[in-house]
Amino acid sequence: MFGTRLFGQADRVAGLFCVRTRFFHVNFVPLIPLASFLIFEEKGSAGRGIELKKLRWNSVLLAWMRTPLWIACGISSVVGLVMSLGIQHDWQAGAPMLGLAALTGAAFYATYRFSAASFERASELARMVGLPSELTAALEQRFSRSFVPDLAQ
């Protein structure tokens, strides 16, 4: 399987939008970044978004980092379980692999947990794409801060 797909969710404002990058992929492994998008999370929007002028490298790096973490977590889980629950039931041999699985799984989770946008970053993205007033109002409500559009642009 190959083609293009969105990967690398970054700068997420829960319920409003996030940044994702379209990659050329082979077997769902992101290889070549093509373009970054601001994707709206509205109900019924079905992944509607706006293409950004430049690649967002934080999104690209997160996609490239999450893939090996996910693969390492899966492989070390299987190997650790087979070693621990296999014919010999050798928990001492399987424990390091299960520990690696837990570590890479926690790192994978952390890449999503700590990739939320700050108010400043969300405001920058909102200015960049010219968000409509109802979305800027939701942005202000989410962060309990006032959004001031850049009138010089």
PDB file of C-alpha atoms in Angstrom:
ATOM      1  CA  MET A   1       0.000   0.000   0.000  1.00  0.00           C
ATOM      2  CA  PHE A   2       1.237   3.445  -0.869  1.00  0.00           C
ATOM      3  CA  GLY A   3      -0.168   6.873  -1.547  1.00  0.00           C
ATOM      4  CA  THR A   4      -0.789  10.049   0.409  1.00  0.00           C
ATOM      5  CA  ARG A   5      -2.266  10.390   3.876  1.00  0.00           C
ATOM      6  CA  LEU A   6      -2.370  12.843   6.768  1.00  0.00           C
ATOM      7  CA  PHE A   7      -0.004  12.128   9.673  1.00  0.00           C
ATOM      8  CA  GLY A   8       1.639  14.057  12.481  1.00  0.00           C
ATOM      9  CA  GLN A   9      -1.148  15.637  14.495  1.00  0.00           C
ATOM     10  CA  ALA A  10       0.350  18.658  16.259  1.00  0.00           C
ATOM     11  CA  ASP A  11      -0.720  22.002  17.723  1.00  0.00           C
ATOM     12  CA  ARG A  12      -4.137  20.639  18.666  1.00  0.00           C
ATOM     13  CA  VAL A  13      -6.816  22.803  20.208  1.00  0.00           C
ATOM     14  CA  ALA A  14      -9.333  20.215  21.411  1.00  0.00           C
ATOM     15  CA  GLY A  15     -12.638  20.445  19.585  1.00  0.00           C
ATOM     16  CA  LEU A  16     -11.459  23.173  17.202  1.00  0.00           C
ATOM     17  CA  PHE A  17      -8.481  22.296  15.023  1.00  0.00           C
ATOM     18  CA  CYS A  18      -5.067  20.700  14.713  1.00  0.00           C
ATOM     19  CA  VAL A  19      -2.173  20.765  12.270  1.00  0.00           C
ATOM     20  CA  ARG A  20      -1.500  17.644  10.219  1.00  0.00           C
ATOM     21  CA  THR A  21       0.861  17.003   7.310  1.00  0.00           C
ATOM     22  CA  ARG A  22       0.117  15.079   4.138  1.00  0.00           C
ATOM     23  CA  PHE A  23       2.863  12.536   3.451  1.00  0.00           C
ATOM     24  CA  PHE A  24       3.677  10.127   0.690  1.00  0.00           C
ATOM     25  CA  HIS A  25       3.609   6.817   2.575  1.00  0.00           C
ATOM     26  CA  VAL A  26       4.450   3.179   1.981  1.00  0.00           C
ATOM     27  CA  ASN A  27       2.522   0.740   4.182  1.00  0.00           C
ATOM     28  CA  PHE A  28       1.385   3.674   6.335  1.00  0.00           C
ATOM     29  CA  VAL A  29       4.970   4.703   7.129  1.00  0.00           C
ATOM     30  CA  PRO A  30       5.233   8.458   6.432  1.00  0.00           C
ATOM     31  CA  LEU A  31       8.188   9.098   4.150  1.00  0.00           C
ATOM     32  CA  ILE A  32       8.017  12.366   2.215  1.00  0.00           C
ATOM     33  CA  PRO A  33       6.138  15.407   3.594  1.00  0.00           C
ATOM     34  CA  LEU A  34       4.086  17.159   0.913  1.00  0.00           C
ATOM     35  CA  ALA A  35       1.980  19.867   2.582  1.00  0.00           C
ATOM     36  CA  SER A  36       0.662  20.850   6.015  1.00  0.00           C
ATOM     37  CA  PHE A  37      -2.986  21.583   6.769  1.00  0.00           C
ATOM     38  CA  LEU A  38      -5.033  23.140   9.517  1.00  0.00           C
ATOM     39  CA  ILE A  39      -7.729  20.497  10.014  1.00  0.00           C
ATOM     40  CA  PHE A  40     -11.010  21.501  11.670  1.00  0.00           C
ATOM     41  CA  GLU A  41     -12.518  19.130  14.214  1.00  0.00           C
ATOM     42  CA  GLU A  42     -16.111  20.288  13.821  1.00  0.00           C
ATOM     43  CA  LYS A  43     -18.803  17.649  13.821  1.00  0.00           C
ATOM     44  CA  GLY A  44     -19.784  16.892  10.252  1.00  0.00           C
ATOM     45  CA  SER A  45     -16.738  18.608   8.754  1.00  0.00           C
ATOM     46  CA  ALA A  46     -15.238  15.240   7.727  1.00  0.00           C
ATOM     47  CA  GLY A  47     -11.633  16.406   7.894  1.00  0.00           C
ATOM     48  CA  ARG A  48     -12.218  19.799   6.287  1.00  0.00           C
ATOM     49  CA  GLY A  49      -9.113  21.923   6.428  1.00  0.00           C
ATOM     50  CA  ILE A  50      -7.014  24.694   4.977  1.00  0.00           C
ATOM     51  CA  GLU A  51      -3.624  24.143   3.370  1.00  0.00           C
ATOM     52  CA  LEU A  52      -0.874  26.130   5.073  1.00  0.00           C
ATOM     53  CA  LYS A  53       1.692  28.033   3.034  1.00  0.00           C
ATOM     54  CA  LYS A  54       4.679  26.267   4.614  1.00  0.00           C
ATOM     55  CA  LEU A  55       5.350  22.827   6.018  1.00  0.00           C
ATOM     56  CA  ARG A  56       4.933  22.748   9.781  1.00  0.00           C
ATOM     57  CA  TRP A  57       8.076  20.923  10.825  1.00  0.00           C
ATOM     58  CA  ASN A  58       6.767  20.061  14.285  1.00  0.00           C
ATOM     59  CA  SER A  59       4.039  18.011  12.590  1.00  0.00           C
ATOM     60  CA  VAL A  60       6.571  16.356  10.267  1.00  0.00           C
ATOM     61  CA  LEU A  61       8.931  15.470  13.119  1.00  0.00           C
ATOM     62  CA  LEU A  62       6.105  14.094  15.248  1.00  0.00           C
ATOM     63  CA  ALA A  63       4.977  11.845  12.389  1.00  0.00           C
ATOM     64  CA  TRP A  64       8.509  10.586  11.837  1.00  0.00           C
ATOM     65  CA  MET A  65       8.984  10.044  15.592  1.00  0.00           C
ATOM     66  CA  ARG A  66       5.656   8.316  16.261  1.00  0.00           C
ATOM     67  CA  THR A  67       6.126   5.678  13.581  1.00  0.00           C
ATOM     68  CA  PRO A  68       9.251   3.997  15.036  1.00  0.00           C
ATOM     69  CA  LEU A  69       7.815   4.322  18.555  1.00  0.00           C
ATOM     70  CA  TRP A  70       4.635   2.538  17.506  1.00  0.00           C
ATOM     71  CA  ILE A  71       6.573  -0.191  15.671  1.00  0.00           C
ATOM     72  CA  ALA A  72       9.006  -0.680  18.587  1.00  0.00           C
ATOM     73  CA  CYS A  73       6.120  -0.893  21.052  1.00  0.00           C
ATOM     74  CA  GLY A  74       4.326  -3.521  18.975  1.00  0.00           C
ATOM     75  CA  ILE A  75       7.377  -5.671  18.297  1.00  0.00           C
ATOM     76  CA  SER A  76       8.729  -5.537  21.850  1.00  0.00           C
ATOM     77  CA  SER A  77       5.264  -6.377  23.246  1.00  0.00           C
ATOM     78  CA  VAL A  78       4.942  -9.458  21.064  1.00  0.00           C
ATOM     79  CA  VAL A  79       8.507 -10.629  21.681  1.00  0.00           C
ATOM     80  CA  GLY A  80       8.211 -10.011  25.436  1.00  0.00           C
ATOM     81  CA  LEU A  81       4.929 -11.888  25.685  1.00  0.00           C
ATOM     82  CA  VAL A  82       6.193 -14.806  23.609  1.00  0.00           C
ATOM     83  CA  MET A  83       9.336 -15.052  25.748  1.00  0.00           C
ATOM     84  CA  SER A  84       7.379 -14.758  29.004  1.00  0.00           C
ATOM     85  CA  LEU A  85       4.376 -16.922  28.165  1.00  0.00           C
ATOM     86  CA  GLY A  86       6.055 -19.295  25.712  1.00  0.00           C
ATOM     87  CA  ILE A  87       7.072 -22.874  26.260  1.00  0.00           C
ATOM     88  CA  GLN A  88       9.635 -22.081  28.970  1.00  0.00           C
ATOM     89  CA  HIS A  89       7.684 -19.311  30.771  1.00  0.00           C
ATOM     90  CA  ASP A  90      10.874 -17.329  31.241  1.00  0.00           C
ATOM     91  CA  TRP A  91       9.696 -14.056  32.811  1.00  0.00           C
ATOM     92  CA  GLN A  92      13.254 -12.915  33.483  1.00  0.00           C
ATOM     93  CA  ALA A  93      14.073 -13.023  29.769  1.00  0.00           C
ATOM     94  CA  GLY A  94      10.793 -11.393  28.751  1.00  0.00           C
ATOM     95  CA  ALA A  95      10.811  -8.603  31.349  1.00  0.00           C
ATOM     96  CA  PRO A  96      13.293  -6.315  29.518  1.00  0.00           C
ATOM     97  CA  MET A  97      11.256  -6.537  26.322  1.00  0.00           C
ATOM     98  CA  LEU A  98       8.024  -5.822  28.182  1.00  0.00           C
ATOM     99  CA  GLY A  99       9.759  -2.890  29.881  1.00  0.00           C
ATOM    100  CA  LEU A 100      10.820  -1.573  26.470  1.00  0.00           C
ATOM    101  CA  ALA A 101       7.223  -1.983  25.271  1.00  0.00           C
ATOM    102  CA  ALA A 102       5.961   0.046  28.228  1.00  0.00           C
ATOM    103  CA  LEU A 103       8.599   2.736  27.692  1.00  0.00           C
ATOM    104  CA  THR A 104       7.965   3.135  23.956  1.00  0.00           C
ATOM    105  CA  GLY A 105       4.189   3.009  24.505  1.00  0.00           C
ATOM    106  CA  ALA A 106       4.450   5.776  27.102  1.00  0.00           C
ATOM    107  CA  ALA A 107       6.631   7.856  24.766  1.00  0.00           C
ATOM    108  CA  PHE A 108       4.110   7.353  21.935  1.00  0.00           C
ATOM    109  CA  TYR A 109       1.266   8.480  24.222  1.00  0.00           C
ATOM    110  CA  ALA A 110       3.298  11.482  25.381  1.00  0.00           C
ATOM    111  CA  THR A 111       3.733  12.708  21.793  1.00  0.00           C
ATOM    112  CA  TYR A 112      -0.052  13.187  21.630  1.00  0.00           C
ATOM    113  CA  ARG A 113      -0.527  14.353  25.198  1.00  0.00           C
ATOM    114  CA  PHE A 114       2.054  17.126  25.014  1.00  0.00           C
ATOM    115  CA  SER A 115       1.418  18.336  21.471  1.00  0.00           C
ATOM    116  CA  ALA A 116      -1.410  20.690  22.398  1.00  0.00           C
ATOM    117  CA  ALA A 117      -1.134  24.234  21.107  1.00  0.00           C
ATOM    118  CA  SER A 118      -0.477  27.130  23.440  1.00  0.00           C
ATOM    119  CA  PHE A 119      -2.701  30.197  23.144  1.00  0.00           C
ATOM    120  CA  GLU A 120       0.056  32.049  21.304  1.00  0.00           C
ATOM    121  CA  ARG A 121       0.556  29.204  18.816  1.00  0.00           C
ATOM    122  CA  ALA A 122      -3.195  28.783  18.288  1.00  0.00           C
ATOM    123  CA  SER A 123      -3.546  32.545  17.743  1.00  0.00           C
ATOM    124  CA  GLU A 124      -0.709  32.498  15.211  1.00  0.00           C
ATOM    125  CA  LEU A 125      -2.407  29.702  13.272  1.00  0.00           C
ATOM    126  CA  ALA A 126      -5.769  31.508  13.460  1.00  0.00           C
ATOM    127  CA  ARG A 127      -4.219  34.689  12.045  1.00  0.00           C
ATOM    128  CA  MET A 128      -2.354  32.752   9.365  1.00  0.00           C
ATOM    129  CA  VAL A 129      -5.508  31.219   7.890  1.00  0.00           C
ATOM    130  CA  GLY A 130      -8.002  33.950   8.797  1.00  0.00           C
ATOM    131  CA  LEU A 131     -10.372  31.940  10.984  1.00  0.00           C
ATOM    132  CA  PRO A 132     -14.032  33.038  10.967  1.00  0.00           C
ATOM    133  CA  SER A 133     -15.390  34.907  13.981  1.00  0.00           C
ATOM    134  CA  GLU A 134     -17.253  31.914  15.473  1.00  0.00           C
ATOM    135  CA  LEU A 135     -14.014  29.914  15.612  1.00  0.00           C
ATOM    136  CA  THR A 136     -12.007  32.790  17.089  1.00  0.00           C
ATOM    137  CA  ALA A 137     -14.746  33.174  19.735  1.00  0.00           C
ATOM    138  CA  ALA A 138     -14.414  29.455  20.527  1.00  0.00           C
ATOM    139  CA  LEU A 139     -10.638  29.895  20.701  1.00  0.00           C
ATOM    140  CA  GLU A 140     -11.039  32.766  23.188  1.00  0.00           C
ATOM    141  CA  GLN A 141     -13.440  30.693  25.264  1.00  0.00           C
ATOM    142  CA  ARG A 142     -11.147  27.644  25.243  1.00  0.00           C
ATOM    143  CA  PHE A 143      -8.165  29.592  26.598  1.00  0.00           C
ATOM    144  CA  SER A 144     -10.123  32.272  28.552  1.00  0.00           C
ATOM    145  CA  ARG A 145      -8.042  34.925  26.812  1.00  0.00           C
ATOM    146  CA  SER A 146      -8.810  37.585  24.243  1.00  0.00           C
ATOM    147  CA  PHE A 147      -7.796  37.012  20.641  1.00  0.00           C
ATOM    148  CA  VAL A 148      -6.633  40.154  18.861  1.00  0.00           C
ATOM    149  CA  PRO A 149      -6.416  39.791  15.076  1.00  0.00           C
ATOM    150  CA  ASP A 150      -3.387  41.249  13.302  1.00  0.00           C
ATOM    151  CA  LEU A 151      -4.851  44.099  11.252  1.00  0.00           C
ATOM    152  CA  ALA A 152      -1.560  44.804   9.457  1.00  0.00           C
ATOM    153  CA  GLN A 153      -1.985  41.771   7.202  1.00  0.00           C
TER     154      GLN A 153
END
